[in-house]
Short mmCIF file of C-alpha atoms and ligand atoms in Angstrom, two decimals:
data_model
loop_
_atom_site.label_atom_id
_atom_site.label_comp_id
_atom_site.label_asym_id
_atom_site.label_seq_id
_atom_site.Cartn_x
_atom_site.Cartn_y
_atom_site.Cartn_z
CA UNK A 9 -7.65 -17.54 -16.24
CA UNK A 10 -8.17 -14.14 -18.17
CA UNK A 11 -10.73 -13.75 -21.14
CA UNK A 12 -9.96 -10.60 -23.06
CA UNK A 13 -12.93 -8.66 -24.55
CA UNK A 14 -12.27 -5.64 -26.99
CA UNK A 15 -12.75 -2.13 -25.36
CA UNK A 16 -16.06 -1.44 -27.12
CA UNK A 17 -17.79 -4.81 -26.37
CA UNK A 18 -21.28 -4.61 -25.57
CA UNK A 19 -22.57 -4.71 -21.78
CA UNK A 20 -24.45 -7.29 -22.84
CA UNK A 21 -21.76 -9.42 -24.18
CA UNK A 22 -19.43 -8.80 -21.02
CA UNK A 23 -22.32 -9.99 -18.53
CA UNK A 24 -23.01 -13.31 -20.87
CA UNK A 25 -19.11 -14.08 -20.10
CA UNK A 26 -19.98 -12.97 -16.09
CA UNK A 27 -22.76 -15.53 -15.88
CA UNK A 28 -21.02 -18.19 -17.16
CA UNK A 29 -18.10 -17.78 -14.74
CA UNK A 30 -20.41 -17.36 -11.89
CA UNK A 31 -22.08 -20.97 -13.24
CA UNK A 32 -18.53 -22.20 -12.80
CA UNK A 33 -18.45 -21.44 -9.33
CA UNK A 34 -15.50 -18.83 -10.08
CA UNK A 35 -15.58 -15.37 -9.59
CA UNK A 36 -15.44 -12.35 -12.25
CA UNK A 37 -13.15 -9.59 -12.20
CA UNK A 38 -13.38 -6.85 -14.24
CA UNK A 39 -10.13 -5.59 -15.36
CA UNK A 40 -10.64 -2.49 -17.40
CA UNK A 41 -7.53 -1.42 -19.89
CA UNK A 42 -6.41 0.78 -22.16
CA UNK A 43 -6.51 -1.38 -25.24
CA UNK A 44 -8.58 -4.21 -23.94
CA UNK A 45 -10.86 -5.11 -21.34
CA UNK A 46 -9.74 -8.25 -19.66
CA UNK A 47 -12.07 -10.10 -16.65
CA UNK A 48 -9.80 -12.29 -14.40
CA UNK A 49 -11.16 -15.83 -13.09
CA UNK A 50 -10.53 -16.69 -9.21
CA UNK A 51 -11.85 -19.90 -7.79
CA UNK A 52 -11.66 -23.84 -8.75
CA UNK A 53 -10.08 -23.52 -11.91
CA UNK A 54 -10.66 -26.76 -13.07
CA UNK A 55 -14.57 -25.70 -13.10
CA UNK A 56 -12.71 -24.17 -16.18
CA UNK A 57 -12.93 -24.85 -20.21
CA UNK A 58 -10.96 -23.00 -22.04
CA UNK A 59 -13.33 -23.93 -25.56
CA UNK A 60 -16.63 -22.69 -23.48
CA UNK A 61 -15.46 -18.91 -23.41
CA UNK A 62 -13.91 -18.96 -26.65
CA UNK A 63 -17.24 -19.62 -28.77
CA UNK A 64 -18.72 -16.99 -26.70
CA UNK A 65 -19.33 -13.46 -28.44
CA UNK A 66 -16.76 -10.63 -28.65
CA UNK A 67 -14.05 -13.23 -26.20
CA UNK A 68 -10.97 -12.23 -28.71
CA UNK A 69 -8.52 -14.64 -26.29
CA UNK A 70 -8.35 -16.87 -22.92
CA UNK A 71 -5.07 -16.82 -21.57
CA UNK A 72 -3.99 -19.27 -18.54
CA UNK A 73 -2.35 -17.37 -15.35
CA UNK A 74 1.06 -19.63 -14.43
CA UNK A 75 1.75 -17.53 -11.29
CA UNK A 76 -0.06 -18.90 -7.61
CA UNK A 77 -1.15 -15.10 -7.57
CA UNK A 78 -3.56 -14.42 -9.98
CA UNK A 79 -5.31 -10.67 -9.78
CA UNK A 80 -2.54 -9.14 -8.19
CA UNK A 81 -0.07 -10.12 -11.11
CA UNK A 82 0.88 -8.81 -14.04
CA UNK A 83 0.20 -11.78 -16.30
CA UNK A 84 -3.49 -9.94 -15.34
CA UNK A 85 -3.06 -6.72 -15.83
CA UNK A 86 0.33 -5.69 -17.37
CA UNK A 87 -0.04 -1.62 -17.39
CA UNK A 88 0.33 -0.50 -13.59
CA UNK A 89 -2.59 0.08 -11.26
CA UNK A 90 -2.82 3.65 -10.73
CA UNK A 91 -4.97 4.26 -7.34
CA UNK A 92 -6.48 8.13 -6.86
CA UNK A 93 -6.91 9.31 -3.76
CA UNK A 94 -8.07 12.89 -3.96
CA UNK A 95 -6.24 14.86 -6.53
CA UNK A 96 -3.08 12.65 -5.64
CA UNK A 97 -2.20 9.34 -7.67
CA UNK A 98 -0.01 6.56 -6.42
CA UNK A 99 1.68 4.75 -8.75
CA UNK A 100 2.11 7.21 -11.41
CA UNK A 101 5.09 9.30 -12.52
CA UNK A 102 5.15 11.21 -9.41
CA UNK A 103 6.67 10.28 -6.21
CA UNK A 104 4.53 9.30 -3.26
CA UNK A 105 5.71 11.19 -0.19
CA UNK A 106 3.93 9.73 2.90
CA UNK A 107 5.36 11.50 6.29
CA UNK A 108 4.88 11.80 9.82
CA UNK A 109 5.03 10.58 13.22
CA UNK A 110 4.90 6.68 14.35
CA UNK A 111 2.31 7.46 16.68
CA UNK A 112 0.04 10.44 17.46
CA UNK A 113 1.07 11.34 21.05
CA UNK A 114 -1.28 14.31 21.54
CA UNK A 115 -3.08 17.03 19.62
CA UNK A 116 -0.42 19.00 19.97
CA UNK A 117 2.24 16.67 18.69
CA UNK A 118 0.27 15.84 15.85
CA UNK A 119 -0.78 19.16 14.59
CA UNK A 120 2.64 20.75 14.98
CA UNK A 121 4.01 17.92 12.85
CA UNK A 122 1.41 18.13 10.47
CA UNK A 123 2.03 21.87 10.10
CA UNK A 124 5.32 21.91 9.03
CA UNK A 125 4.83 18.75 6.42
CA UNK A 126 1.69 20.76 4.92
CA UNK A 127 4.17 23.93 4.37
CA UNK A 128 6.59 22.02 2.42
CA UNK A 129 3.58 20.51 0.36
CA UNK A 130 3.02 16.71 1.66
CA UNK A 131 -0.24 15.62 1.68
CA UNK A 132 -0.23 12.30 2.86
CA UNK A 133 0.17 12.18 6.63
CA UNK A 134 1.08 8.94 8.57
CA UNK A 135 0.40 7.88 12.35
CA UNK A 136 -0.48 5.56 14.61
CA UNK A 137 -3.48 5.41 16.80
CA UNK A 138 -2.98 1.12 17.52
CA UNK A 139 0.33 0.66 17.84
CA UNK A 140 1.70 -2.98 17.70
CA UNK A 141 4.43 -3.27 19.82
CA UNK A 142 7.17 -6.17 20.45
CA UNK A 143 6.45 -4.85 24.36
CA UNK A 144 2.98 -5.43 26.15
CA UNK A 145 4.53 -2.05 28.49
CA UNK A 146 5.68 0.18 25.24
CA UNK A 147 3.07 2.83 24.47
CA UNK A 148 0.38 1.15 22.47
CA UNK A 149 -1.11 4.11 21.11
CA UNK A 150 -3.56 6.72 22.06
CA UNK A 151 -6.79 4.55 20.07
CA UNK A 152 -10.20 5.76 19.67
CA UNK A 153 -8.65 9.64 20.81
CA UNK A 154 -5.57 9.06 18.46
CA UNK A 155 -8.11 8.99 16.16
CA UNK A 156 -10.38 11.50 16.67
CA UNK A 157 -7.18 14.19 16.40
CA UNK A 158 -6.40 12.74 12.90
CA UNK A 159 -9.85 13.08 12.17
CA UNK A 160 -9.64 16.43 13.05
CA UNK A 161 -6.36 17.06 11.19
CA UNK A 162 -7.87 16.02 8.11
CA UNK A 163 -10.48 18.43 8.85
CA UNK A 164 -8.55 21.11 9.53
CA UNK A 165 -5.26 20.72 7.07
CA UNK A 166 -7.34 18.27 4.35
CA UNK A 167 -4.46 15.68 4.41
CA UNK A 168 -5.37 12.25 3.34
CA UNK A 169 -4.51 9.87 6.53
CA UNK A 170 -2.77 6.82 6.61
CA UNK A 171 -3.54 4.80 9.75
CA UNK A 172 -2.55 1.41 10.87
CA UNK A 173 -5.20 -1.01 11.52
CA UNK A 174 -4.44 -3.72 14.53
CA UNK A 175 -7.40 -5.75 14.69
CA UNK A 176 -10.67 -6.57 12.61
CA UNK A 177 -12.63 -5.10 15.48
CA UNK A 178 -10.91 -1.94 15.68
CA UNK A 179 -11.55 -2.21 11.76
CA UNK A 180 -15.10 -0.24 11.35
CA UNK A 181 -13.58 2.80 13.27
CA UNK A 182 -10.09 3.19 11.69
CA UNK A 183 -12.34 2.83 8.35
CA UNK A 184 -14.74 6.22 9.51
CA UNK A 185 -10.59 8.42 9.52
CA UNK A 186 -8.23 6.62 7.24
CA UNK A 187 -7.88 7.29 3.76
CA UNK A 188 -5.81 4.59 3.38
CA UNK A 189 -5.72 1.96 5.87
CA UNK A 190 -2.31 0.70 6.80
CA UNK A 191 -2.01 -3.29 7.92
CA UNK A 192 1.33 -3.35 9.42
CA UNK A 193 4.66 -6.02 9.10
CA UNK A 194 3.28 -8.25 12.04
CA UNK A 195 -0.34 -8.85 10.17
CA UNK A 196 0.62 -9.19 6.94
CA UNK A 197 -0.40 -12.94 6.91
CA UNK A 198 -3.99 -11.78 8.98
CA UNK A 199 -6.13 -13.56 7.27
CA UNK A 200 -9.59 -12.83 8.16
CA UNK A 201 -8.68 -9.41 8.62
CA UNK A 202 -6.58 -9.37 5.13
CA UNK A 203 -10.32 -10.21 3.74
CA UNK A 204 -12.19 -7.50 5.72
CA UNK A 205 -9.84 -4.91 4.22
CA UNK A 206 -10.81 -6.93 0.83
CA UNK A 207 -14.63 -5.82 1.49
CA UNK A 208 -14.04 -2.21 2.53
CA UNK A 209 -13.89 0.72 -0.78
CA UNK A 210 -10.78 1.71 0.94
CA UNK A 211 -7.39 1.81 -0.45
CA UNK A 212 -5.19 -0.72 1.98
CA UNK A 213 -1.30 -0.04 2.81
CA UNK A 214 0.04 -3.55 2.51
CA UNK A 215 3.12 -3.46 4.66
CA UNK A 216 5.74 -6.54 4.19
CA UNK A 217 6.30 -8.99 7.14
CA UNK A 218 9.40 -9.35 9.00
CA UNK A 219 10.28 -12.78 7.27
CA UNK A 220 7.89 -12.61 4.47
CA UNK A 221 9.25 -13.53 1.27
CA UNK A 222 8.26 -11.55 -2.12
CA UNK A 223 5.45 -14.49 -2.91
CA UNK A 224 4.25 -14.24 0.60
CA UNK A 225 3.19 -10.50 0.07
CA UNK A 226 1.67 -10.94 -2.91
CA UNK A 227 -0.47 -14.04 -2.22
CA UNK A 228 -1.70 -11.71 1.24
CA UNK A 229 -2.08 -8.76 -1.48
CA UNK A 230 -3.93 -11.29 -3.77
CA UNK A 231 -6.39 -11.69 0.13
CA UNK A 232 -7.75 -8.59 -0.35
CA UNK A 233 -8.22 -7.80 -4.33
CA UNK A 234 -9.73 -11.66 -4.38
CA UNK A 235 -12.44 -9.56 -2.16
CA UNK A 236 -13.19 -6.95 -4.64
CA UNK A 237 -10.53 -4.09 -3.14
CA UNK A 238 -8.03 -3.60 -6.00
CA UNK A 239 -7.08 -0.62 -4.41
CA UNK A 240 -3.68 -1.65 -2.88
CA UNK A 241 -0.20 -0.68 -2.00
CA UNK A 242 2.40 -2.63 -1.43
CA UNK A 243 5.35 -1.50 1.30
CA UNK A 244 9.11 -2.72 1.46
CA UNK A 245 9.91 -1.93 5.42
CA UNK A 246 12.92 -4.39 5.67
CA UNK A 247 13.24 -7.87 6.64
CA UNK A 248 14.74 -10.20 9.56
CA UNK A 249 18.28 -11.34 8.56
CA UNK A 250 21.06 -12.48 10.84
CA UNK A 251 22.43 -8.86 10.69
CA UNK A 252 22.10 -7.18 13.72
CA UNK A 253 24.03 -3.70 12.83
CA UNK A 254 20.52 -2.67 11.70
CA UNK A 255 17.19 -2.78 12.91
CA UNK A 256 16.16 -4.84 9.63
CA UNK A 257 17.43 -5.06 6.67
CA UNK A 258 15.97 -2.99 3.39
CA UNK A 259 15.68 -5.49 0.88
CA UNK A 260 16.27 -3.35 -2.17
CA UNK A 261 16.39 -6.85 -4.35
CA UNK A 262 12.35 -7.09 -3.74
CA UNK A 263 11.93 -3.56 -5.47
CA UNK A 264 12.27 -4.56 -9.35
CA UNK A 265 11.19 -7.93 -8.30
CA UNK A 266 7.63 -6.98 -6.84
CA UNK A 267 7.19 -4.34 -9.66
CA UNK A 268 8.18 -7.04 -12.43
CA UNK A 269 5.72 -9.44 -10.93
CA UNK A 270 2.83 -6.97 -10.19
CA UNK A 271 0.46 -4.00 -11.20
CA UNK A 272 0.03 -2.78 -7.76
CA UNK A 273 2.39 0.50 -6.84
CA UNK A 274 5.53 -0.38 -4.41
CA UNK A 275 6.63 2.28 -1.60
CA UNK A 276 9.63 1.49 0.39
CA UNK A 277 9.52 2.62 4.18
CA UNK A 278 13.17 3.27 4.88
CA UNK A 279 12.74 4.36 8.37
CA UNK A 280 11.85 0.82 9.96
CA UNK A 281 14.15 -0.91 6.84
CA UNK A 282 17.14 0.66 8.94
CA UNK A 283 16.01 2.26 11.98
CA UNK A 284 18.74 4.84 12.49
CA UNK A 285 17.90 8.64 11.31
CA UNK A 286 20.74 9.35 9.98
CA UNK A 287 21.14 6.37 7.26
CA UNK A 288 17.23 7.05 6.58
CA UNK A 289 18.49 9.32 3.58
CA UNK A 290 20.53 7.14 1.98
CA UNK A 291 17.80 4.40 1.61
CA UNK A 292 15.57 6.64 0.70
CA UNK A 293 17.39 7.60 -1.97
CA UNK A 294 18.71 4.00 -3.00
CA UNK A 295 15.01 3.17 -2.82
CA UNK A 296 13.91 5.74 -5.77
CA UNK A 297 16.88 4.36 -7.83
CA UNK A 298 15.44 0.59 -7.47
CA UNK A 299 12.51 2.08 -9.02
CA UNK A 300 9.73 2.77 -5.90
CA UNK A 301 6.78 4.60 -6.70
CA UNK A 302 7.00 6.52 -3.34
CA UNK A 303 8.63 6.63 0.28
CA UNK A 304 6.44 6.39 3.41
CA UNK A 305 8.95 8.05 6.34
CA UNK A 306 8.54 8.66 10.09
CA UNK A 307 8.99 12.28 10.91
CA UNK A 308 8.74 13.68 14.55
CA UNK A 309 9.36 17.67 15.22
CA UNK A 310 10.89 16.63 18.09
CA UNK A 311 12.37 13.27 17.78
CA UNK A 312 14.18 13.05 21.15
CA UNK A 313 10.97 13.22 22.99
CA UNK A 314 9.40 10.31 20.72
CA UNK A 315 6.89 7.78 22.56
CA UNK A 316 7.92 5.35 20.07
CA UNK A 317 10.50 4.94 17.13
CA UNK A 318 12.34 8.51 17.78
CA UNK A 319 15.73 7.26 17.20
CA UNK A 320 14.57 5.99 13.35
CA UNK A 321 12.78 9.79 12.78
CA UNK A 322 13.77 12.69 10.97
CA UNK A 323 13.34 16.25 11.83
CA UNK A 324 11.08 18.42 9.31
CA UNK A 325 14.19 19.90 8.67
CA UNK A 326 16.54 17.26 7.68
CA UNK A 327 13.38 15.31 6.27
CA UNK A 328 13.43 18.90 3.87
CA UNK A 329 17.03 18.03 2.65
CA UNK A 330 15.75 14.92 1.56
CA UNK A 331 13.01 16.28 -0.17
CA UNK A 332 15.46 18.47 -2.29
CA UNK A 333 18.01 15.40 -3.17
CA UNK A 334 14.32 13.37 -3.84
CA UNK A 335 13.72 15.84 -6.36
CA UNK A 336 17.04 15.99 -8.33
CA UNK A 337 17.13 11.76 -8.40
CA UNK A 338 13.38 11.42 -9.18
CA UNK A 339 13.80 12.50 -13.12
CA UNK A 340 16.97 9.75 -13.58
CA UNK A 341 14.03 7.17 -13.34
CA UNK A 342 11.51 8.76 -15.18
CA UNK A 343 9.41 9.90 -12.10
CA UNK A 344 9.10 13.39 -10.68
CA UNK A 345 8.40 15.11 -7.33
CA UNK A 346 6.26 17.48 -7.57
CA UNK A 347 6.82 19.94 -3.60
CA UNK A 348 7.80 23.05 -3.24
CA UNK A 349 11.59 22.57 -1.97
C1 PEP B 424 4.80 1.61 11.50
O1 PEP B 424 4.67 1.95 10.30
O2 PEP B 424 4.87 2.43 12.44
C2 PEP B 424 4.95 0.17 11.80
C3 PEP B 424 4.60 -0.32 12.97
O3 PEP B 424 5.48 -0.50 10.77
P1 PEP B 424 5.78 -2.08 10.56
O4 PEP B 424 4.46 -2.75 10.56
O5 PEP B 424 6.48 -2.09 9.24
O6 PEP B 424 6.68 -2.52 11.69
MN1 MN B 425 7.18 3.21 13.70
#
């Protein structure tokens, strides 16, 4: 349920209708707009009159939520959640560009990398420190020194991290580095650690599971904001099919389907979606036309020598052409991308 308050209602007014929920055994939400100011209802909605709120001071209209999701959707909030993360928005008109490496190898690796995506302007660098790999023998990341280089690439180059979170113990330390905490295909339906993301004042990565359906990432999305974190973004990275030609297959479909059923910003990872470098492109593009509000893409400087996923990475250099294509599509669907390529 959603009770819909004008923009100037008093503080006083607003907590009334908070108190009463709370006496309901449901939770508030404060939803603010930019013509009203809406508080969402989670919990046993059949605690729920519809009558009670409606006598209640400056409550202009109670409207039911039909969807099983009920924060994350846009029957909630129908303008689209715009997170900030330093002087960057996601979910605006300008393309999110997250790049880098699948995992950070060594210092090395990771600053030379880092390097050549600051010169061409990105400021969002991916890798992995906990890597969650189909093989107990496959590299599984460096961990706490993974990182402690990030750390000091953020430091040093001020790029806003995105790390992937394995476990909820591993949780408190990836939360000291990450500006945005990444929760990866295989725990996508982790529950308890879906709700410690919920509790952190973090903006969460919300990648979608390898035979996850649309509903199934947003009821895991609706995990976390049901916490208090509304801060989330939700990733397309390609789903199980019987196709084997590709690593997975990049359902575009979900695209205009997640943004017509949410708020939250959608970014497509191409470079798991089909796994090969050279198609990487091409889905990135076709990803931008569905309507994406930014790419997240693995780029190595030296692919070939890759501890994990070098076959799926792009070179700075052909991860540059890209960039330039990115930037003549991005105004055909009113968004823009805003590097210097
Ligand atoms: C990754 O981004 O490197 C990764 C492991 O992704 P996914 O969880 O989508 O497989
Ligand atoms: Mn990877």
């Amino acid at each position: 349920m959603l009770i819909l308050m004008g923009l100037n209602t008093p503080r006083e007014d607003i907590e009334k209708v908070k108190q009463k929920i709370i006496s309901k055994n449901c939770t508030p939400h404060e939803i603010p707009g930019s013509s009203k100011l809406a508080i969402g209802i989670t919990g046993p909605s059949n605690n729920l009159n519809e009558e009670d709120f409606l006598l209640m001071e400056s409550v202009e209209e109670v409207v039911r939520i039909t969807k099983q999701y009920k924060l994350v959707s846009r029957e909630m909030k129908p303008e689209d959640t715009i997170i900030n993360i330093g002087k960057e928005k996601i979910g605006g008109e300008e393309l999110t560009i997250i790049a880098g490496p699948c995992s950070v190898e060594s210092r090395e690796q990771l600053f030379e990398v880092a390097g050549q995506l600051k010169e061409i302007g990105i400021n969002f660098l991916r890798a992995g420190a906990y890597k969650p790999r189909t093989s107990p023998y496959s590299f599984q990341g460096l961990k706490e020194k993974g990182l402690e280089f990030l750390n000091e690439v953020k430091k040093e180059l001020g790029m806003i991290i995105v790390t992937e979170v394995k476990d909820t113990q591993t949780l408190p330390l990836i939360f000291e580095v990450a500006d945005v905490i990444q929760i990866g295909a295989r725990n996508m339906q982790n529950f308890s650690l879906l709700e410690q993301a919920g509790r952190l004042s973090k903006t969460i990565l919300l990648k979608r599971g390898l035979a996850a359906t649309v509903e199934d990432l947003l009821m895991s999305a609706e995990y976390i904001l049901s916490q208090g974190n509304y801060n989330v973004i939700l990733c397309e990275r390609g789903i199980r099919t019987f196709e084997t030609s590709t690593r997975n297959t990049l359902d575009l479909n979900a695209i205009p389907v997640i943004k017509k059923n949410t708020h939250l910003p959608v970014i497509v990872d191409p470079s798991h979606g089909i796994g090969m470098w050279d198609k990487v492109s091409p889905m990135a593009m076709a990803s931008v036309a569905c309507g994406a509000d930014g790419l997240m893409i693995e780029v190595h400087s030296h692919p070939e020598q890759a501890l994990s996923d070098g076959f799926q990475s792009l070179t700075p250099e052909n991860f540059k052409k890209l960039l330039i294509k990115l930037k003549q599509l991005a105004p055909v669907v009113d968004k823009k991308v805003k590097l210097n390529v």
